[in-house]
PDB file of C-alpha atoms in Angstrom:
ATOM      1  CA  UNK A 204    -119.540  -2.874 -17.231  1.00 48.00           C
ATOM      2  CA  UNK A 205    -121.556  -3.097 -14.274  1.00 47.00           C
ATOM      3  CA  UNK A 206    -122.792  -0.016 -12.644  1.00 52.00           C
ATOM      4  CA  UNK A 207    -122.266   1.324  -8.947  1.00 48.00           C
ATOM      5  CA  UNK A 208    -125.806   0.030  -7.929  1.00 47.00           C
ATOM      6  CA  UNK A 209    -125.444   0.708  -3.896  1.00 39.00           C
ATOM      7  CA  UNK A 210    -129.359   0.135  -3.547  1.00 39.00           C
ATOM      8  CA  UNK A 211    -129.006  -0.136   0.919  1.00 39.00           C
ATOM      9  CA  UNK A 212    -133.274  -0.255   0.928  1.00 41.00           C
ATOM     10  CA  UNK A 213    -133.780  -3.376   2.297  1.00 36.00           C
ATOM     11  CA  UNK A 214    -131.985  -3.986   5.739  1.00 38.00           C
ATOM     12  CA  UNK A 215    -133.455  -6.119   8.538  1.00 32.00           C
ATOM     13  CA  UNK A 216    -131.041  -5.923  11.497  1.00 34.00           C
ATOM     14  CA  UNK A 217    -128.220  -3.837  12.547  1.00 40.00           C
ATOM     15  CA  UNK A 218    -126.542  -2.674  15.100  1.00 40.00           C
ATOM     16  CA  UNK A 219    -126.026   1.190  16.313  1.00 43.00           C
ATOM     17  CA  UNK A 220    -123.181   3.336  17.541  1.00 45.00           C
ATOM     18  CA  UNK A 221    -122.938   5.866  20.463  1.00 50.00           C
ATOM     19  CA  UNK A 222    -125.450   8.358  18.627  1.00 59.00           C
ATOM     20  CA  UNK A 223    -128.335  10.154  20.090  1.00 64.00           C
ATOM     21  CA  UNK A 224    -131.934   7.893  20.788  1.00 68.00           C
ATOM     22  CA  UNK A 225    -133.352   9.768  18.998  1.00 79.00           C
ATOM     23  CA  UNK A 226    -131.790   9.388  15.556  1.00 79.00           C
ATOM     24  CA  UNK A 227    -131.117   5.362  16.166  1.00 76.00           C
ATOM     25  CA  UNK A 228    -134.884   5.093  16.672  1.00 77.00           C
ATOM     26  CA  UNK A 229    -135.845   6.968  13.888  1.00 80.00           C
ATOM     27  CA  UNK A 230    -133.575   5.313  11.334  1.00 78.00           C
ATOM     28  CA  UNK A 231    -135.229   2.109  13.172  1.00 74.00           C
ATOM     29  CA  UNK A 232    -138.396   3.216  12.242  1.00 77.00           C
ATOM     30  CA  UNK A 233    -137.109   4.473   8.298  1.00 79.00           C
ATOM     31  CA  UNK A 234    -135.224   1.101   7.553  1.00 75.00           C
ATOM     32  CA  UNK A 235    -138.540  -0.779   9.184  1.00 72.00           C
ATOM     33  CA  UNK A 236    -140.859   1.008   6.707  1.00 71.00           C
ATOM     34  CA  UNK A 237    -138.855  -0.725   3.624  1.00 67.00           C
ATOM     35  CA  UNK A 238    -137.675  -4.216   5.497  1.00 69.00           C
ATOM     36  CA  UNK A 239    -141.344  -5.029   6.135  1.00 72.00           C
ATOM     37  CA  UNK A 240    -142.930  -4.617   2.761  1.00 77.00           C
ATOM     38  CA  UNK A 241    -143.313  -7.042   0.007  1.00 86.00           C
ATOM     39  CA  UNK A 242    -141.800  -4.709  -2.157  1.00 85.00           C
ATOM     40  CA  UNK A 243    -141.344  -1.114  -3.728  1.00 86.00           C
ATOM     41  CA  UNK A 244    -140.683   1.010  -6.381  1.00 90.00           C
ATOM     42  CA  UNK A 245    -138.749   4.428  -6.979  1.00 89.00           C
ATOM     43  CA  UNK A 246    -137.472   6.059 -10.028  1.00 95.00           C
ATOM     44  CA  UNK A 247    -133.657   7.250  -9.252  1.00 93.00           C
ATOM     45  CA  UNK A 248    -131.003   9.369 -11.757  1.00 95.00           C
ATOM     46  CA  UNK A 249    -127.791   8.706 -10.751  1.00 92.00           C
ATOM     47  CA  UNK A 250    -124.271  11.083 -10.508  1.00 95.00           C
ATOM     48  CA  UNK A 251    -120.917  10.072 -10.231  1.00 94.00           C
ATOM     49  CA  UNK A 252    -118.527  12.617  -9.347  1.00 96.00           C
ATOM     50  CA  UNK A 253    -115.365  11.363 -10.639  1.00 95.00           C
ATOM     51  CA  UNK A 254    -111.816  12.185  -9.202  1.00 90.00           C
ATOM     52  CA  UNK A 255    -110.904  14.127 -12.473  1.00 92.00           C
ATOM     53  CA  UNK A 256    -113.680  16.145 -12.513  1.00 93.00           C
ATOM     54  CA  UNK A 257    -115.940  14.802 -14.817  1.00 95.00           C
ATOM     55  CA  UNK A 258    -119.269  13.692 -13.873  1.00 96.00           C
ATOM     56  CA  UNK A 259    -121.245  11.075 -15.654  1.00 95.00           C
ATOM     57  CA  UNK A 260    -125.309  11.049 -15.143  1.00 97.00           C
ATOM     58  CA  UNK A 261    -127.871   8.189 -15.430  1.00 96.00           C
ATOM     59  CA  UNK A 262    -131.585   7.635 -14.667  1.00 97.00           C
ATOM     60  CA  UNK A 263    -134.139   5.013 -14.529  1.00 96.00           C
ATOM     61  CA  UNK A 264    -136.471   3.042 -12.281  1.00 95.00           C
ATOM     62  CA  UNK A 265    -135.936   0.481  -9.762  1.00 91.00           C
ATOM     63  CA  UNK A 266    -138.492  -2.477  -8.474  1.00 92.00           C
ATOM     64  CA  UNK A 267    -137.991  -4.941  -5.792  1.00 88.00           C
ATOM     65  CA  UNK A 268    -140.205  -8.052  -4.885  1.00 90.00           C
ATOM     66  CA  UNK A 269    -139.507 -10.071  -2.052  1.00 84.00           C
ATOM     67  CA  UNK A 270    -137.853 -12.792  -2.175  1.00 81.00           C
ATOM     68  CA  UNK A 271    -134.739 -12.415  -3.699  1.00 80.00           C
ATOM     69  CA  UNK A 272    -136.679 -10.033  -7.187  1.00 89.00           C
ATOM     70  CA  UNK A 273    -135.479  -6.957  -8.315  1.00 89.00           C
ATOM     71  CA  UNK A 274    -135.502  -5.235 -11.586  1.00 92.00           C
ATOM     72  CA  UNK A 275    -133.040  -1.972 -12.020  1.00 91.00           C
ATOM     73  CA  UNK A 276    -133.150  -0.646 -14.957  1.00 94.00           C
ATOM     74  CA  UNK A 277    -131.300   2.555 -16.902  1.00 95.00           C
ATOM     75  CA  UNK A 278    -133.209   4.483 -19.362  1.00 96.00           C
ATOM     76  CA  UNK A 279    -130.348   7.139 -19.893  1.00 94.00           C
ATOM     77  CA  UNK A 280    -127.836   7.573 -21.080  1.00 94.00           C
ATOM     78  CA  UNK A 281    -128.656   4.534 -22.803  1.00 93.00           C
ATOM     79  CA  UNK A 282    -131.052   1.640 -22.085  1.00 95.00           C
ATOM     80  CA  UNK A 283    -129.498  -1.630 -19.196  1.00 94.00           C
ATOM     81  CA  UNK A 284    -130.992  -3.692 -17.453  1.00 95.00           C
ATOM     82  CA  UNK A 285    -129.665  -5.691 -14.648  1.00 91.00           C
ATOM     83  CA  UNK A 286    -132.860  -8.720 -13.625  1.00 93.00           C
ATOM     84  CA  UNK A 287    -133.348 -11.459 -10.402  1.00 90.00           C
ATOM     85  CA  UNK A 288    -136.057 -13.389 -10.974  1.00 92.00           C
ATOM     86  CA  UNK A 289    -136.076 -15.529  -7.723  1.00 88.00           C
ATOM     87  CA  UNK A 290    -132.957 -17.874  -9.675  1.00 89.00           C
ATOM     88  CA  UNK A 291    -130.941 -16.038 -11.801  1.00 91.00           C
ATOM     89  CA  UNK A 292    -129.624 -12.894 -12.433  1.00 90.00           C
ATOM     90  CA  UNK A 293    -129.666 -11.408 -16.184  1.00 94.00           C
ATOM     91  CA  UNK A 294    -127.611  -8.499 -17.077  1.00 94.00           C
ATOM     92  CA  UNK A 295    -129.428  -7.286 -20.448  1.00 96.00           C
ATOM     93  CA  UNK A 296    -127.504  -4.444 -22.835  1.00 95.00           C
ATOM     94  CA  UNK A 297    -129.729  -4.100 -25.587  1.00 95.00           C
ATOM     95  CA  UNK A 298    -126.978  -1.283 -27.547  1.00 94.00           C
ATOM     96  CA  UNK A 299    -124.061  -4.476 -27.539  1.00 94.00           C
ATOM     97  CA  UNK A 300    -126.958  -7.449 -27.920  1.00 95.00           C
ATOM     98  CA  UNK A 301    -125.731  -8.950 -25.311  1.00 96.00           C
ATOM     99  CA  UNK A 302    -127.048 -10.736 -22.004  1.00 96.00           C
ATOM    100  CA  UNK A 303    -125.189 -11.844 -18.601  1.00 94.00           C
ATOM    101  CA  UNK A 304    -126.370 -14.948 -17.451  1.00 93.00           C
ATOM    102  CA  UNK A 305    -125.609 -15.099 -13.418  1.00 87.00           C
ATOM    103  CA  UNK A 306    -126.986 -18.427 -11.387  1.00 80.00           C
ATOM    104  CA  UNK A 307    -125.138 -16.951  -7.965  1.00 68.00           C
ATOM    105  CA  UNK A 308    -125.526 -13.584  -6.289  1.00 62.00           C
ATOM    106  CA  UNK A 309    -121.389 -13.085  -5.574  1.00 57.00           C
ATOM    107  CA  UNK A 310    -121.320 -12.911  -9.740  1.00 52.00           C
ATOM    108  CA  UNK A 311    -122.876  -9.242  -9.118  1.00 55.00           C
ATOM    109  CA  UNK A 312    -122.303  -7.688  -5.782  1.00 53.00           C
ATOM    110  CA  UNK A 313    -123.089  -9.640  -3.080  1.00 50.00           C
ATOM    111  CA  UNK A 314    -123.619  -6.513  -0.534  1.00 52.00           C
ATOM    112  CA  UNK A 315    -125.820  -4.640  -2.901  1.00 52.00           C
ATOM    113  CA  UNK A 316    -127.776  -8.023  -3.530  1.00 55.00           C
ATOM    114  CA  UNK A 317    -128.257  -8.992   0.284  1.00 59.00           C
ATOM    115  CA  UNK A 318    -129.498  -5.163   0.699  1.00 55.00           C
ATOM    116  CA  UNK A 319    -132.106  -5.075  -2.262  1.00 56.00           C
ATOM    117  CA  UNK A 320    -133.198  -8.937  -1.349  1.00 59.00           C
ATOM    118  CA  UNK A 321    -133.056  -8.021   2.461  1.00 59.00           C
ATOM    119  CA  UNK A 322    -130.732 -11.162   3.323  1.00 57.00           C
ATOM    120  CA  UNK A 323    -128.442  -9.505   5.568  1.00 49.00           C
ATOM    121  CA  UNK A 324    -127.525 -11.440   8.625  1.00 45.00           C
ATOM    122  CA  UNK A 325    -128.236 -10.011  12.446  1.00 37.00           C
ATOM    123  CA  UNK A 326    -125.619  -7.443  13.829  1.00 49.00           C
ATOM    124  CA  UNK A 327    -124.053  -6.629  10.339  1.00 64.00           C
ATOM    125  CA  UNK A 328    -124.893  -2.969  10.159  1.00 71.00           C
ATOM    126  CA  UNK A 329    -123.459   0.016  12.181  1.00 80.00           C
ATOM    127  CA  UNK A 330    -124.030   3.597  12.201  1.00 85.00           C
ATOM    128  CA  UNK A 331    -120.765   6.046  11.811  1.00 89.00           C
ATOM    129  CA  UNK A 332    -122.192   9.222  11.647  1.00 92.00           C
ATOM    130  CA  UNK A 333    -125.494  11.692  11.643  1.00 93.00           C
ATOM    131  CA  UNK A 334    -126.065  14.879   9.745  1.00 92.00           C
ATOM    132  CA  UNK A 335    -129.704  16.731   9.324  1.00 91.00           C
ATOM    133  CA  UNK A 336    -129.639  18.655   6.194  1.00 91.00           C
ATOM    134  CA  UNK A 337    -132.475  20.505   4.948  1.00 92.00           C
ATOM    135  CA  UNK A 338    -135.620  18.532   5.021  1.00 92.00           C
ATOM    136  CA  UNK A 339    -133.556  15.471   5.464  1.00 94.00           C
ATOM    137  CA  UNK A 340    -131.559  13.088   7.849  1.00 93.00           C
ATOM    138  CA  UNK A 341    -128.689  11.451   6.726  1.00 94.00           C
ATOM    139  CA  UNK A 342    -126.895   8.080   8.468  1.00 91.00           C
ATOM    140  CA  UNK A 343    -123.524   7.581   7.435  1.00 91.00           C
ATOM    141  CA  UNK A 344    -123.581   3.222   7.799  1.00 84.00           C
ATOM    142  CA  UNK A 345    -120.939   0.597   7.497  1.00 80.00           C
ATOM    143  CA  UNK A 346    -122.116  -3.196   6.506  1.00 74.00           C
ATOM    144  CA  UNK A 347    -119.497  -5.384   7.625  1.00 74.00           C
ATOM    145  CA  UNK A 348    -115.969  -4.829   6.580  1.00 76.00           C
ATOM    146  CA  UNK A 349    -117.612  -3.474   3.022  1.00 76.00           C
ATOM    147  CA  UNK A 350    -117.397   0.928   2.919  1.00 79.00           C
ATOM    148  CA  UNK A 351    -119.077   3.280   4.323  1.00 85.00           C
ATOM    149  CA  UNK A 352    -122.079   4.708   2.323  1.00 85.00           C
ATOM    150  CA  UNK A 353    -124.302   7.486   3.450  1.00 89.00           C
ATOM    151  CA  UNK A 354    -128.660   6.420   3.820  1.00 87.00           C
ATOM    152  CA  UNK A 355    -131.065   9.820   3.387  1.00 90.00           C
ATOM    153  CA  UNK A 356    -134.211  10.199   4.194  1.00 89.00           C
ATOM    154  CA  UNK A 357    -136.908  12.509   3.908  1.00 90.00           C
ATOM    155  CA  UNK A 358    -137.982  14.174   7.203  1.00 89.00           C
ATOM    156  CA  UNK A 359    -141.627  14.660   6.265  1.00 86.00           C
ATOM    157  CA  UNK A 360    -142.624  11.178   5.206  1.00 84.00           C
ATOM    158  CA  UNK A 361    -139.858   9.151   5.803  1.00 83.00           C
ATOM    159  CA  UNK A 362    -139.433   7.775   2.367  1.00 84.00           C
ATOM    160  CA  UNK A 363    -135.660   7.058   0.975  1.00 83.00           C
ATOM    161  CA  UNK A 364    -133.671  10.454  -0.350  1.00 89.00           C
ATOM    162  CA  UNK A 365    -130.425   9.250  -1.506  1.00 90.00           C
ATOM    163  CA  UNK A 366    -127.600   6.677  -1.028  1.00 87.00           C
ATOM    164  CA  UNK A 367    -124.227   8.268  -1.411  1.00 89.00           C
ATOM    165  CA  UNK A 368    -121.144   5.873  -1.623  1.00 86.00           C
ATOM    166  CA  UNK A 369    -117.347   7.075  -2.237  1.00 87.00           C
ATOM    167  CA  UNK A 370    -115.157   4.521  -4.006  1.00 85.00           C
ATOM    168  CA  UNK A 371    -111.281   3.963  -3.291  1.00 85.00           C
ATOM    169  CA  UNK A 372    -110.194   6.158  -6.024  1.00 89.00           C
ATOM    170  CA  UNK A 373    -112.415   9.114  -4.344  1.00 90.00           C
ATOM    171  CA  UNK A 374    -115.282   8.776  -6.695  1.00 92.00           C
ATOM    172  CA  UNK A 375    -118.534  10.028  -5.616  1.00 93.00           C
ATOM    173  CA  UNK A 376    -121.323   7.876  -6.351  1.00 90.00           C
ATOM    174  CA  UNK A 377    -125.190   9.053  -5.693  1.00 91.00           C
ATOM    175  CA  UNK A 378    -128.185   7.569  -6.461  1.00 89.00           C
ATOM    176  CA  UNK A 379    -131.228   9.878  -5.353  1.00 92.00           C
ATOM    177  CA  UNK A 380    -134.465   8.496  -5.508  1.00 89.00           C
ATOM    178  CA  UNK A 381    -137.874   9.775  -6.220  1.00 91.00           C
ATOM    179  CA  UNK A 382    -141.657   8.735  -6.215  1.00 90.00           C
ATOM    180  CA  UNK A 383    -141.429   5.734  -4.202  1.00 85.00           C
ATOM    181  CA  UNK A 384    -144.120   3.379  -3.614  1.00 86.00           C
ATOM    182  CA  UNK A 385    -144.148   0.602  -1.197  1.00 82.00           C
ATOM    183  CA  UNK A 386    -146.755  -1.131  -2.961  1.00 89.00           C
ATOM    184  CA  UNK A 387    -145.538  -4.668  -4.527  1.00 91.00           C
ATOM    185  CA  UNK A 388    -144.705  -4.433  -8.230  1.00 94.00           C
ATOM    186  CA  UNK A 389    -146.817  -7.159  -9.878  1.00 96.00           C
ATOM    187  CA  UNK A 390    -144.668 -10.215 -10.678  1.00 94.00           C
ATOM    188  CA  UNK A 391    -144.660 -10.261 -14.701  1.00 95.00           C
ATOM    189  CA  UNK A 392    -142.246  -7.893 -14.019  1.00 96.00           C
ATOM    190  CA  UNK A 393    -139.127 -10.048 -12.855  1.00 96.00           C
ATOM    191  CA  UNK A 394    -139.365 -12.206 -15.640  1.00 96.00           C
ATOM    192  CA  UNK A 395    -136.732 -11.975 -18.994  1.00 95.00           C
ATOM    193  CA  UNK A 396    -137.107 -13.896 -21.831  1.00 95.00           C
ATOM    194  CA  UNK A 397    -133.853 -13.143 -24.306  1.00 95.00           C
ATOM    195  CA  UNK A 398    -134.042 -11.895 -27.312  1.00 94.00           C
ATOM    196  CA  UNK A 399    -134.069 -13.487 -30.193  1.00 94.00           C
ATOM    197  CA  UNK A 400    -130.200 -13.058 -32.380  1.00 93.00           C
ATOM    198  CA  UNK A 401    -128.970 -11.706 -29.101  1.00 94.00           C
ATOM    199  CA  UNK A 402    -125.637 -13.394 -27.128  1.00 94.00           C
ATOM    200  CA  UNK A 403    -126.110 -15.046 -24.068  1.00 95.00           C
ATOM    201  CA  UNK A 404    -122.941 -15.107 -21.774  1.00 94.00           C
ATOM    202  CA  UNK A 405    -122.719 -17.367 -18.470  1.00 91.00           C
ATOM    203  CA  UNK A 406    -121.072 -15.427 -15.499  1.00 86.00           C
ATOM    204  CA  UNK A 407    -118.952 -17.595 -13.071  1.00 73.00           C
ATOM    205  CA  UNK A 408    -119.272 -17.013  -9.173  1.00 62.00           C
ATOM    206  CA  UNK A 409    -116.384 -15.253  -8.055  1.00 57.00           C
ATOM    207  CA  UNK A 410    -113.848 -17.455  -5.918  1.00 56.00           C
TER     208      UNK A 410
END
């Protein structure tokens, strides 16, 4: 089952709504920080507030190497591991021995893989809403016709907070993120050789 990724790190253009200078140029100047580095790193854990009540927790790391490399990976519950390599996409569950084989982006999420590879095309972003908590400034976005999801960021250093996305159902998804690095992951990392004895499944582009 794929998870809720909504990774919105690495946007390049946008456009703004009718919000004060001050907090367009500032999420200008937050966005710019991850759209012009080679790449990052954070560690994240995950909740997803569910409309019965429940609430299901994950953690794990996340790496990005531009172009078009990412590696997000869950430690808990359980181990996953979704992989670009510059090609394809592998979706690895070591618990079912099982691996995803995806040659086209649309196979995942295509929003969530434009963001993390940074492909989104010019005018595709605008902001909804502002709200300063404490410490931080949040920027309620919409990318295209996709939904809303909310951007945080850290008013000290600038570095990403949270992304907060709420599903049709009235799910609460957030991903908060901590000890980021914008220094470029070394390569060796975005490659996946399968295991040996373990099923290899090809993923059609959706249509």
């Amino acid at each position: 089952m794929m998870r809720p990724l909504w990774c919105a790190l690495l946007l390049c253009s946008y456009t703004l709504s009718a919000f004060a200078a001050d907090d367009q140029a500032t999420l200008r100047q937050r966005i710019a920080a991850f759209s012009n580095s080679v790449g990052f790193s954070c560690t994240f854990e995950q909740e997803v507030y569910l409309s019965d009540g429940q609430v299901q927790r994950y953690a794990g790391s996340l790496e990005v190497l531009r172009p078009g490399r990412f590696r997000w990976e869950y430690r808990e519950p359980y181990a996953q591991l979704y992989l670009g390599d510059g090609r394809l996409i592998w979706h690895y569950e070591p618990d079912l021995m099982q691996v995803e084989r995806m040659s086209n982006l649309d196979a995942v999420d295509p929003l969530v893989m434009r963001l993390l590879d940074g492909r989104l095309e010019s005018g595709r972003l605008t902001l909804l809403d502002v709200r300063h908590e404490r410490g931080r400034d949040a920027y309620r976005i919409r990318v295209g016709a996709m939904a809303p999801v909310w951007l945080a960021f850290d008013r000290a250093d600038g570095r990403l907070a949270y992304v907060e996305s709420t599903d049709a159902l009235g799910n609460r998804n957030r991903i908060r993120f901590t000890r980021c690095s914008l220094v470029a992951p070394p390569s060796q990392r975005f490659s996946f050789a399968v295991p040996k004895g373990v099923d290899v499944i090809d993923v059609q582009p959706r249509r």
